[in-house]
Tab-separated table of N, CA, C and O in Angstrom:
chain	number	residue	atom	x	y	z
A	19	MET	N	92.341	108.776	99.760
A	19	MET	CA	93.186	109.854	99.296
A	19	MET	C	92.280	110.974	98.784
A	19	MET	O	91.360	110.732	98.028
A	20	ASN	N	92.559	112.165	99.197
A	20	ASN	CA	91.725	113.296	98.793
A	20	ASN	C	92.553	114.361	98.060
A	20	ASN	O	92.424	115.551	98.329
A	21	PHE	N	93.368	113.931	97.146
A	21	PHE	CA	94.267	114.848	96.438
A	21	PHE	C	93.498	115.910	95.667
A	21	PHE	O	93.786	117.096	95.778
A	22	ARG	N	92.527	115.484	94.885
A	22	ARG	CA	91.780	116.455	94.076
A	22	ARG	C	90.976	117.440	94.928
A	22	ARG	O	90.999	118.635	94.653
A	23	PRO	N	90.251	116.990	95.953
A	23	PRO	CA	89.525	117.973	96.783
A	23	PRO	C	90.460	118.951	97.508
A	23	PRO	O	90.129	120.116	97.691
A	24	THR	N	91.619	118.474	97.903
A	24	THR	CA	92.569	119.333	98.603
A	24	THR	C	93.250	120.313	97.651
A	24	THR	O	93.625	121.406	98.043
A	25	HIS	N	93.422	119.893	96.406
A	25	HIS	CA	94.104	120.707	95.392
A	25	HIS	C	93.217	120.806	94.148
A	25	HIS	O	93.491	120.174	93.130
A	26	PRO	N	92.162	121.596	94.209
A	26	PRO	CA	91.192	121.636	93.102
A	26	PRO	C	91.761	122.162	91.778
A	26	PRO	O	91.175	121.921	90.729
A	27	LYS	N	92.899	122.825	91.793
A	27	LYS	CA	93.495	123.347	90.553
A	27	LYS	C	94.156	122.259	89.713
A	27	LYS	O	94.527	122.514	88.571
A	28	ILE	N	94.312	121.079	90.278
A	28	ILE	CA	95.046	119.997	89.601
A	28	ILE	C	94.562	119.787	88.174
A	28	ILE	O	95.361	119.731	87.249
A	29	LEU	N	93.270	119.662	87.981
A	29	LEU	CA	92.766	119.364	86.638
A	29	LEU	C	92.959	120.526	85.678
A	29	LEU	O	93.307	120.328	84.516
A	30	SER	N	92.763	121.739	86.132
A	30	SER	CA	92.944	122.873	85.229
A	30	SER	C	94.410	123.083	84.886
A	30	SER	O	94.736	123.571	83.807
A	31	GLN	N	95.310	122.680	85.770
A	31	GLN	CA	96.731	122.843	85.480
A	31	GLN	C	97.175	121.993	84.303
A	31	GLN	O	98.103	122.363	83.599
A	32	GLY	N	96.523	120.887	84.089
A	32	GLY	CA	96.860	120.059	82.936
A	32	GLY	C	96.685	120.801	81.622
A	32	GLY	O	97.365	120.512	80.646
A	33	PHE	N	95.799	121.788	81.605
A	33	PHE	CA	95.559	122.578	80.397
A	33	PHE	C	96.486	123.786	80.299
A	33	PHE	O	96.538	124.449	79.283
A	34	GLN	N	97.210	124.078	81.360
A	34	GLN	CA	98.129	125.215	81.367
A	34	GLN	C	99.586	124.786	81.225
A	34	GLN	O	100.476	125.610	81.147
A	35	TRP	N	99.826	123.490	81.195
A	35	TRP	CA	101.196	122.977	81.174
A	35	TRP	C	101.907	123.382	79.890
A	35	TRP	O	101.357	123.292	78.793
A	36	ASP	N	103.154	123.802	80.048
A	36	ASP	CA	104.067	123.915	78.916
A	36	ASP	C	105.442	123.489	79.420
A	36	ASP	O	105.648	123.315	80.622
A	37	SER	N	106.374	123.312	78.529
A	37	SER	CA	107.683	122.767	78.904
A	37	SER	C	108.416	123.637	79.918
A	37	SER	O	109.268	123.145	80.660
A	38	ASP	N	108.110	124.925	79.981
A	38	ASP	CA	108.745	125.811	80.951
A	38	ASP	C	108.363	125.451	82.387
A	38	ASP	O	109.063	125.822	83.330
A	39	CYS	N	107.285	124.725	82.560
A	39	CYS	CA	106.857	124.343	83.907
A	39	CYS	C	107.889	123.449	84.592
A	39	CYS	O	108.005	123.493	85.821
A	40	PHE	N	108.641	122.673	83.819
A	40	PHE	CA	109.704	121.870	84.442
A	40	PHE	C	110.695	122.781	85.159
A	40	PHE	O	111.102	122.513	86.283
A	41	ARG	N	111.081	123.868	84.513
A	41	ARG	CA	111.995	124.822	85.137
A	41	ARG	C	111.393	125.364	86.425
A	41	ARG	O	112.056	125.440	87.459
A	42	ARG	N	110.118	125.705	86.366
A	42	ARG	CA	109.433	126.279	87.532
A	42	ARG	C	109.367	125.283	88.692
A	42	ARG	O	109.465	125.667	89.856
A	43	ILE	N	109.221	124.015	88.370
A	43	ILE	CA	109.170	122.977	89.405
A	43	ILE	C	110.479	122.955	90.190
A	43	ILE	O	110.480	122.851	91.420
A	44	TYR	N	111.575	123.075	89.478
A	44	TYR	CA	112.877	122.963	90.138
A	44	TYR	C	113.363	124.272	90.746
A	44	TYR	O	114.115	124.266	91.707
A	45	GLU	N	112.922	125.403	90.220
A	45	GLU	CA	113.338	126.689	90.775
A	45	GLU	C	112.499	127.108	91.978
A	45	GLU	O	113.018	127.643	92.940
A	46	GLN	N	111.208	126.917	91.906
A	46	GLN	CA	110.261	127.251	92.973
A	46	GLN	C	110.490	128.657	93.534
A	46	GLN	O	110.684	128.846	94.725
A	47	LYS	N	110.444	129.649	92.650
A	47	LYS	CA	110.664	131.038	93.049
A	47	LYS	C	109.462	131.667	93.748
A	47	LYS	O	109.606	132.626	94.485
A	48	ASP	N	108.281	131.137	93.487
A	48	ASP	CA	107.094	131.730	94.091
A	48	ASP	C	106.035	130.660	94.341
A	48	ASP	O	106.249	129.486	94.078
A	49	GLU	N	104.906	131.106	94.861
A	49	GLU	CA	103.826	130.179	95.213
A	49	GLU	C	103.290	129.432	93.987
A	49	GLU	O	102.934	128.260	94.072
A	50	LYS	N	103.225	130.110	92.859
A	50	LYS	CA	102.744	129.470	91.627
A	50	LYS	C	103.660	128.310	91.233
A	50	LYS	O	103.186	127.253	90.817
A	51	ASP	N	104.957	128.501	91.381
A	51	ASP	CA	105.905	127.422	91.088
A	51	ASP	C	105.656	126.228	92.006
A	51	ASP	O	105.729	125.078	91.576
A	52	GLN	N	105.339	126.489	93.259
A	52	GLN	CA	105.070	125.406	94.200
A	52	GLN	C	103.794	124.646	93.828
A	52	GLN	O	103.699	123.445	94.054
A	53	GLU	N	102.837	125.340	93.211
A	53	GLU	CA	101.633	124.662	92.727
A	53	GLU	C	101.987	123.654	91.632
A	53	GLU	O	101.364	122.598	91.531
A	54	TRP	N	103.000	123.980	90.833
A	54	TRP	CA	103.427	123.043	89.785
A	54	TRP	C	104.075	121.802	90.394
A	54	TRP	O	103.971	120.714	89.847
A	55	VAL	N	104.726	121.949	91.524
A	55	VAL	CA	105.292	120.788	92.214
A	55	VAL	C	104.163	119.855	92.657
A	55	VAL	O	104.262	118.635	92.502
A	56	ILE	N	103.099	120.424	93.173
A	56	ILE	CA	101.941	119.618	93.585
A	56	ILE	C	101.328	118.930	92.370
A	56	ILE	O	101.002	117.741	92.410
A	57	TYR	N	101.201	119.659	91.271
A	57	TYR	CA	100.661	119.066	90.049
A	57	TYR	C	101.542	117.907	89.584
A	57	TYR	O	101.048	116.826	89.252
A	58	TYR	N	102.837	118.135	89.549
A	58	TYR	CA	103.777	117.107	89.120
A	58	TYR	C	103.647	115.866	90.010
A	58	TYR	O	103.654	114.732	89.521
A	59	SER	N	103.495	116.066	91.305
A	59	SER	CA	103.330	114.951	92.240
A	59	SER	C	102.053	114.170	91.937
A	59	SER	O	102.038	112.932	92.011
A	60	TYR	N	100.995	114.889	91.593
A	60	TYR	CA	99.745	114.219	91.235
A	60	TYR	C	99.926	113.378	89.971
A	60	TYR	O	99.469	112.230	89.916
A	61	VAL	N	100.613	113.931	88.991
A	61	VAL	CA	100.844	113.184	87.752
A	61	VAL	C	101.686	111.944	88.035
A	61	VAL	O	101.393	110.863	87.497
A	62	GLU	N	102.694	112.066	88.873
A	62	GLU	CA	103.487	110.896	89.251
A	62	GLU	C	102.612	109.822	89.888
A	62	GLU	O	102.760	108.639	89.595
A	63	MET	N	101.705	110.227	90.757
A	63	MET	CA	100.800	109.286	91.411
A	63	MET	C	99.875	108.631	90.371
A	63	MET	O	99.654	107.418	90.400
A	64	ALA	N	99.348	109.418	89.450
A	64	ALA	CA	98.466	108.882	88.410
A	64	ALA	C	99.219	107.896	87.517
A	64	ALA	O	98.687	106.839	87.158
A	65	LEU	N	100.456	108.235	87.162
A	65	LEU	CA	101.253	107.320	86.337
A	65	LEU	C	101.551	106.025	87.090
A	65	LEU	O	101.551	104.946	86.493
A	66	GLY	N	101.766	106.125	88.393
A	66	GLY	CA	101.973	104.918	89.195
A	66	GLY	C	100.748	104.019	89.175
A	66	GLY	O	100.855	102.794	89.037
A	67	PHE	N	99.569	104.622	89.297
A	67	PHE	CA	98.325	103.856	89.205
A	67	PHE	C	98.213	103.186	87.836
A	67	PHE	O	97.897	101.995	87.742
A	68	CYS	N	98.489	103.941	86.785
A	68	CYS	CA	98.416	103.386	85.428
A	68	CYS	C	99.367	102.202	85.270
A	68	CYS	O	98.989	101.166	84.708
A	69	ASN	N	100.581	102.350	85.771
A	69	ASN	CA	101.553	101.247	85.702
A	69	ASN	C	101.035	100.006	86.401
A	69	ASN	O	101.155	98.888	85.871
A	70	GLU	N	100.481	100.179	87.579
A	70	GLU	CA	99.981	99.036	88.344
A	70	GLU	C	98.844	98.327	87.618
A	70	GLU	O	98.793	97.099	87.582
A	71	VAL	N	97.937	99.091	87.042
A	71	VAL	CA	96.805	98.489	86.327
A	71	VAL	C	97.288	97.748	85.084
A	71	VAL	O	96.872	96.612	84.830
A	72	ILE	N	98.156	98.377	84.312
A	72	ILE	CA	98.654	97.731	83.094
A	72	ILE	C	99.407	96.453	83.453
A	72	ILE	O	99.223	95.405	82.822
A	73	TYR	N	100.247	96.528	84.466
A	73	TYR	CA	101.008	95.355	84.898
A	73	TYR	C	100.072	94.236	85.359
A	73	TYR	O	100.241	93.076	84.981
A	74	ALA	N	99.078	94.581	86.165
A	74	ALA	CA	98.126	93.576	86.649
A	74	ALA	C	97.384	92.926	85.486
A	74	ALA	O	97.166	91.708	85.486
A	75	ALA	N	97.011	93.719	84.498
A	75	ALA	CA	96.310	93.171	83.330
A	75	ALA	C	97.223	92.228	82.547
A	75	ALA	O	96.797	91.136	82.139
A	76	LYS	N	98.466	92.617	82.355
A	76	LYS	CA	99.416	91.772	81.617
A	76	LYS	C	99.701	90.463	82.344
A	76	LYS	O	99.960	89.449	81.709
A	77	ARG	N	99.674	90.501	83.662
A	77	ARG	CA	99.942	89.300	84.456
A	77	ARG	C	98.694	88.430	84.636
A	77	ARG	O	98.747	87.398	85.287
A	78	GLY	N	97.562	88.874	84.093
A	78	GLY	CA	96.336	88.107	84.220
A	78	GLY	C	95.661	88.253	85.579
A	78	GLY	O	94.842	87.418	85.955
A	79	LEU	N	96.002	89.305	86.297
A	79	LEU	CA	95.433	89.506	87.626
A	79	LEU	C	94.108	90.264	87.586
A	79	LEU	O	93.438	90.379	88.610
A	80	LEU	N	93.763	90.785	86.420
A	80	LEU	CA	92.469	91.446	86.219
A	80	LEU	C	91.691	90.662	85.177
A	80	LEU	O	92.253	90.228	84.171
A	81	GLU	N	90.414	90.486	85.420
A	81	GLU	CA	89.594	89.856	84.399
A	81	GLU	C	89.552	90.767	83.178
A	81	GLU	O	89.556	91.999	83.308
A	82	LYS	N	89.501	90.171	82.017
A	82	LYS	CA	89.523	90.934	80.768
A	82	LYS	C	88.394	91.964	80.721
A	82	LYS	O	88.598	93.104	80.328
A	83	VAL	N	87.207	91.567	81.145
A	83	VAL	CA	86.064	92.478	81.116
A	83	VAL	C	86.292	93.658	82.068
A	83	VAL	O	85.942	94.791	81.750
A	84	ALA	N	86.878	93.409	83.215
A	84	ALA	CA	87.150	94.496	84.159
A	84	ALA	C	88.163	95.466	83.569
A	84	ALA	O	88.000	96.689	83.672
A	85	TYR	N	89.203	94.931	82.945
A	85	TYR	CA	90.215	95.797	82.338
A	85	TYR	C	89.622	96.612	81.193
A	85	TYR	O	89.774	97.837	81.152
A	86	GLU	N	88.949	95.937	80.279
A	86	GLU	CA	88.461	96.613	79.069
A	86	GLU	C	87.305	97.569	79.342
A	86	GLU	O	87.202	98.613	78.700
A	87	GLN	N	86.430	97.229	80.282
A	87	GLN	CA	85.247	98.060	80.496
A	87	GLN	C	85.392	99.074	81.629
A	87	GLN	O	84.648	100.054	81.667
A	88	HIS	N	86.316	98.858	82.530
A	88	HIS	CA	86.483	99.808	83.629
A	88	HIS	C	87.856	100.476	83.597
A	88	HIS	O	87.952	101.700	83.509
A	89	TYR	N	88.895	99.683	83.663
A	89	TYR	CA	90.232	100.254	83.828
A	89	TYR	C	90.769	100.932	82.577
A	89	TYR	O	91.375	102.008	82.677
A	90	LEU	N	90.585	100.345	81.410
A	90	LEU	CA	91.114	100.971	80.196
A	90	LEU	C	90.504	102.351	79.947
A	90	LEU	O	91.245	103.309	79.679
A	91	PRO	N	89.185	102.521	80.062
A	91	PRO	CA	88.644	103.885	79.932
A	91	PRO	C	89.200	104.849	80.985
A	91	PRO	O	89.443	106.021	80.689
A	92	LEU	N	89.432	104.362	82.197
A	92	LEU	CA	90.004	105.201	83.246
A	92	LEU	C	91.449	105.579	82.911
A	92	LEU	O	91.866	106.726	83.100
A	93	LEU	N	92.212	104.622	82.397
A	93	LEU	CA	93.586	104.920	81.976
A	93	LEU	C	93.593	105.972	80.869
A	93	LEU	O	94.397	106.918	80.900
A	94	LYS	N	92.701	105.816	79.911
A	94	LYS	CA	92.611	106.802	78.826
A	94	LYS	C	92.294	108.191	79.378
A	94	LYS	O	92.875	109.183	78.949
A	95	LEU	N	91.367	108.248	80.330
A	95	LEU	CA	90.998	109.531	80.921
A	95	LEU	C	92.184	110.161	81.648
A	95	LEU	O	92.516	111.332	81.430
A	96	LEU	N	92.834	109.390	82.513
A	96	LEU	CA	93.969	109.929	83.269
A	96	LEU	C	95.093	110.399	82.353
A	96	LEU	O	95.666	111.470	82.552
A	97	LEU	N	95.406	109.601	81.355
A	97	LEU	CA	96.494	109.973	80.445
A	97	LEU	C	96.102	111.149	79.560
A	97	LEU	O	96.931	112.017	79.278
A	98	ALA	N	94.849	111.213	79.145
A	98	ALA	CA	94.393	112.344	78.321
A	98	ALA	C	94.357	113.634	79.139
A	98	ALA	O	94.724	114.694	78.632
A	99	GLU	N	93.935	113.542	80.396
A	99	GLU	CA	93.902	114.736	81.252
A	99	GLU	C	95.271	115.399	81.329
A	99	GLU	O	95.383	116.616	81.378
A	100	HIS	N	96.308	114.596	81.316
A	100	HIS	CA	97.663	115.093	81.537
A	100	HIS	C	98.555	114.887	80.314
A	100	HIS	O	99.777	114.806	80.438
A	101	GLN	N	97.930	114.851	79.145
A	101	GLN	CA	98.661	114.626	77.902
A	101	GLN	C	99.843	115.560	77.701
A	101	GLN	O	100.924	115.107	77.324
A	102	PRO	N	99.736	116.866	77.968
A	102	PRO	CA	100.890	117.733	77.695
A	102	PRO	C	102.142	117.368	78.504
A	102	PRO	O	103.236	117.276	77.937
A	103	ILE	N	101.997	117.138	79.797
A	103	ILE	CA	103.179	116.801	80.594
A	103	ILE	C	103.692	115.406	80.255
A	103	ILE	O	104.899	115.184	80.171
A	104	ILE	N	102.780	114.479	80.025
A	104	ILE	CA	103.208	113.117	79.683
A	104	ILE	C	103.928	113.130	78.337
A	104	ILE	O	104.965	112.483	78.179
A	105	GLN	N	103.406	113.890	77.388
A	105	GLN	CA	104.062	114.015	76.086
A	105	GLN	C	105.474	114.581	76.258
A	105	GLN	O	106.418	114.097	75.641
A	106	ASP	N	105.617	115.597	77.104
A	106	ASP	CA	106.947	116.147	77.379
A	106	ASP	C	107.858	115.104	78.005
A	106	ASP	O	109.028	114.988	77.642
A	107	MET	N	107.343	114.341	78.942
A	107	MET	CA	108.153	113.321	79.610
A	107	MET	C	108.616	112.250	78.626
A	107	MET	O	109.723	111.725	78.750
A	108	MET	N	107.785	111.924	77.662
A	108	MET	CA	108.136	110.873	76.704
A	108	MET	C	109.017	111.401	75.575
A	108	MET	O	109.778	110.649	74.994
A	109	ARG	N	108.923	112.685	75.268
A	109	ARG	CA	109.668	113.245	74.150
A	109	ARG	C	111.153	113.398	74.474
A	109	ARG	O	112.012	113.009	73.699
A	110	ASP	N	111.442	113.989	75.604
A	110	ASP	CA	112.818	114.355	75.908
A	110	ASP	C	113.657	113.198	76.438
A	110	ASP	O	114.799	113.022	76.047
A	111	GLU	N	113.119	112.455	77.322
A	111	GLU	CA	113.841	111.351	77.959
A	111	GLU	C	112.840	110.247	78.276
A	111	GLU	O	111.649	110.483	78.332
A	112	PRO	N	113.332	109.076	78.508
A	112	PRO	CA	112.413	107.975	78.835
A	112	PRO	C	111.970	108.008	80.295
A	112	PRO	O	112.275	107.124	81.079
A	113	TYR	N	111.235	109.070	80.668
A	113	TYR	CA	110.795	109.218	82.051
A	113	TYR	C	109.465	108.535	82.324
A	113	TYR	O	108.986	108.577	83.450
A	114	VAL	N	108.876	107.967	81.313
A	114	VAL	CA	107.614	107.257	81.471
A	114	VAL	C	107.898	105.784	81.217
A	114	VAL	O	108.651	105.436	80.305
A	115	SER	N	107.287	104.925	82.004
A	115	SER	CA	107.579	103.490	81.906
A	115	SER	C	107.262	102.926	80.522
A	115	SER	O	106.441	103.462	79.783
A	116	GLN	N	107.894	101.829	80.244
A	116	GLN	CA	107.648	101.128	78.985
A	116	GLN	C	106.199	100.655	78.907
A	116	GLN	O	105.604	100.652	77.835
A	117	LEU	N	105.621	100.288	80.040
A	117	LEU	CA	104.222	99.848	80.053
A	117	LEU	C	103.296	100.962	79.546
A	117	LEU	O	102.417	100.717	78.711
A	118	ILE	N	103.494	102.165	80.047
A	118	ILE	CA	102.653	103.286	79.620
A	118	ILE	C	102.971	103.670	78.183
A	118	ILE	O	102.068	103.941	77.396
A	119	ARG	N	104.241	103.663	77.821
A	119	ARG	CA	104.619	103.980	76.431
A	119	ARG	C	103.944	103.023	75.446
A	119	ARG	O	103.454	103.439	74.405
A	120	GLU	N	103.947	101.741	75.773
A	120	GLU	CA	103.327	100.750	74.887
A	120	GLU	C	101.825	100.992	74.770
A	120	GLU	O	101.273	100.942	73.666
A	121	LEU	N	101.149	101.241	75.884
A	121	LEU	CA	99.715	101.525	75.839
A	121	LEU	C	99.462	102.778	75.009
A	121	LEU	O	98.586	102.789	74.136
A	122	TRP	N	100.208	103.831	75.275
A	122	TRP	CA	100.090	105.109	74.558
A	122	TRP	C	100.247	104.884	73.050
A	122	TRP	O	99.413	105.309	72.256
A	123	ASP	N	101.320	104.200	72.672
A	123	ASP	CA	101.612	103.966	71.251
A	123	ASP	C	100.600	103.026	70.599
A	123	ASP	O	100.176	103.259	69.462
A	124	ASN	N	100.197	101.978	71.305
A	124	ASN	CA	99.221	101.035	70.751
A	124	ASN	C	97.872	101.707	70.513
A	124	ASN	O	97.244	101.491	69.466
A	125	LEU	N	97.422	102.504	71.467
A	125	LEU	CA	96.147	103.195	71.285
A	125	LEU	C	96.250	104.227	70.161
A	125	LEU	O	95.305	104.379	69.378
A	126	ALA	N	97.374	104.908	70.067
A	126	ALA	CA	97.566	105.871	68.968
A	126	ALA	C	97.556	105.149	67.623
A	126	ALA	O	96.955	105.637	66.658
A	127	ALA	N	98.164	103.978	67.555
A	127	ALA	CA	98.178	103.198	66.312
A	127	ALA	C	96.773	102.743	65.925
A	127	ALA	O	96.473	102.565	64.740
A	128	GLU	N	95.895	102.583	66.927
A	128	GLU	CA	94.503	102.201	66.671
A	128	GLU	C	93.624	103.409	66.339
A	128	GLU	O	92.428	103.265	66.125
A	129	GLY	N	94.217	104.624	66.349
A	129	GLY	CA	93.468	105.806	65.981
A	129	GLY	C	93.153	106.762	67.122
A	129	GLY	O	92.542	107.810	66.909
A	130	TRP	N	93.531	106.409	68.339
A	130	TRP	CA	93.300	107.293	69.491
A	130	TRP	C	94.247	108.482	69.375
A	130	TRP	O	95.445	108.308	69.244
A	131	ASN	N	93.699	109.680	69.444
A	131	ASN	CA	94.503	110.892	69.349
A	131	ASN	C	94.573	111.529	70.735
A	131	ASN	O	93.580	112.063	71.230
A	132	TRP	N	95.736	111.464	71.352
A	132	TRP	CA	95.885	111.919	72.732
A	132	TRP	C	95.651	113.418	72.874
A	132	TRP	O	95.011	113.857	73.825
A	133	GLU	N	96.162	114.197	71.929
A	133	GLU	CA	95.985	115.648	72.018
A	133	GLU	C	94.516	116.029	71.869
A	133	GLU	O	93.998	116.856	72.623
A	134	GLN	N	93.827	115.421	70.914
A	134	GLN	CA	92.400	115.706	70.741
A	134	GLN	C	91.602	115.277	71.963
A	134	GLN	O	90.680	115.972	72.389
A	135	ALA	N	91.948	114.125	72.529
A	135	ALA	CA	91.251	113.644	73.724
A	135	ALA	C	91.454	114.617	74.881
A	135	ALA	O	90.508	114.898	75.632
A	136	HIS	N	92.654	115.163	74.991
A	136	HIS	CA	92.950	116.158	76.037
A	136	HIS	C	92.101	117.416	75.838
A	136	HIS	O	91.451	117.883	76.768
A	137	LEU	N	92.121	117.942	74.632
A	137	LEU	CA	91.395	119.183	74.354
A	137	LEU	C	89.883	118.999	74.475
A	137	LEU	O	89.168	119.911	74.903
A	138	LYS	N	89.398	117.811	74.144
A	138	LYS	CA	87.967	117.525	74.242
A	138	LYS	C	87.474	117.608	75.682
A	138	LYS	O	86.338	117.997	75.937
A	139	LEU	N	88.340	117.259	76.626
A	139	LEU	CA	87.956	117.327	78.033
A	139	LEU	C	87.636	118.746	78.479
A	139	LEU	O	86.834	118.953	79.377
A	140	LYS	N	88.279	119.698	77.840
A	140	LYS	CA	88.103	121.105	78.216
A	140	LYS	C	86.825	121.699	77.637
A	140	LYS	O	86.287	122.640	78.177
A	141	SER	N	86.358	121.133	76.542
A	141	SER	CA	85.172	121.711	75.875
A	141	SER	C	83.863	121.203	76.448
A	141	SER	O	83.766	120.295	77.165
């Protein structure tokens, strides 16, 4: 899959997201609105990956060391990259799976700050 090379704006869009982007996704009045549809699709794909990894770990299908040393840092990165849209999805309606919500909340309870992690990526 070459989503990022084909759509290089994907990562920078995570820093431009605001709640009005949902409206733009559904209205698609111009080319910029269509870029948000592509971004949203990427986030959906990333969340699907996160769900699969969390589920596999819970079912014992991943070795603990593989989950903790490889997949968990990757999950943190993916979720932090897209913290604004994910936060919006979790705030308004339960559009994010319970698996991701539990990981998000558990890491926050341990001191992980999703907003700071997001902003740190930009600096």
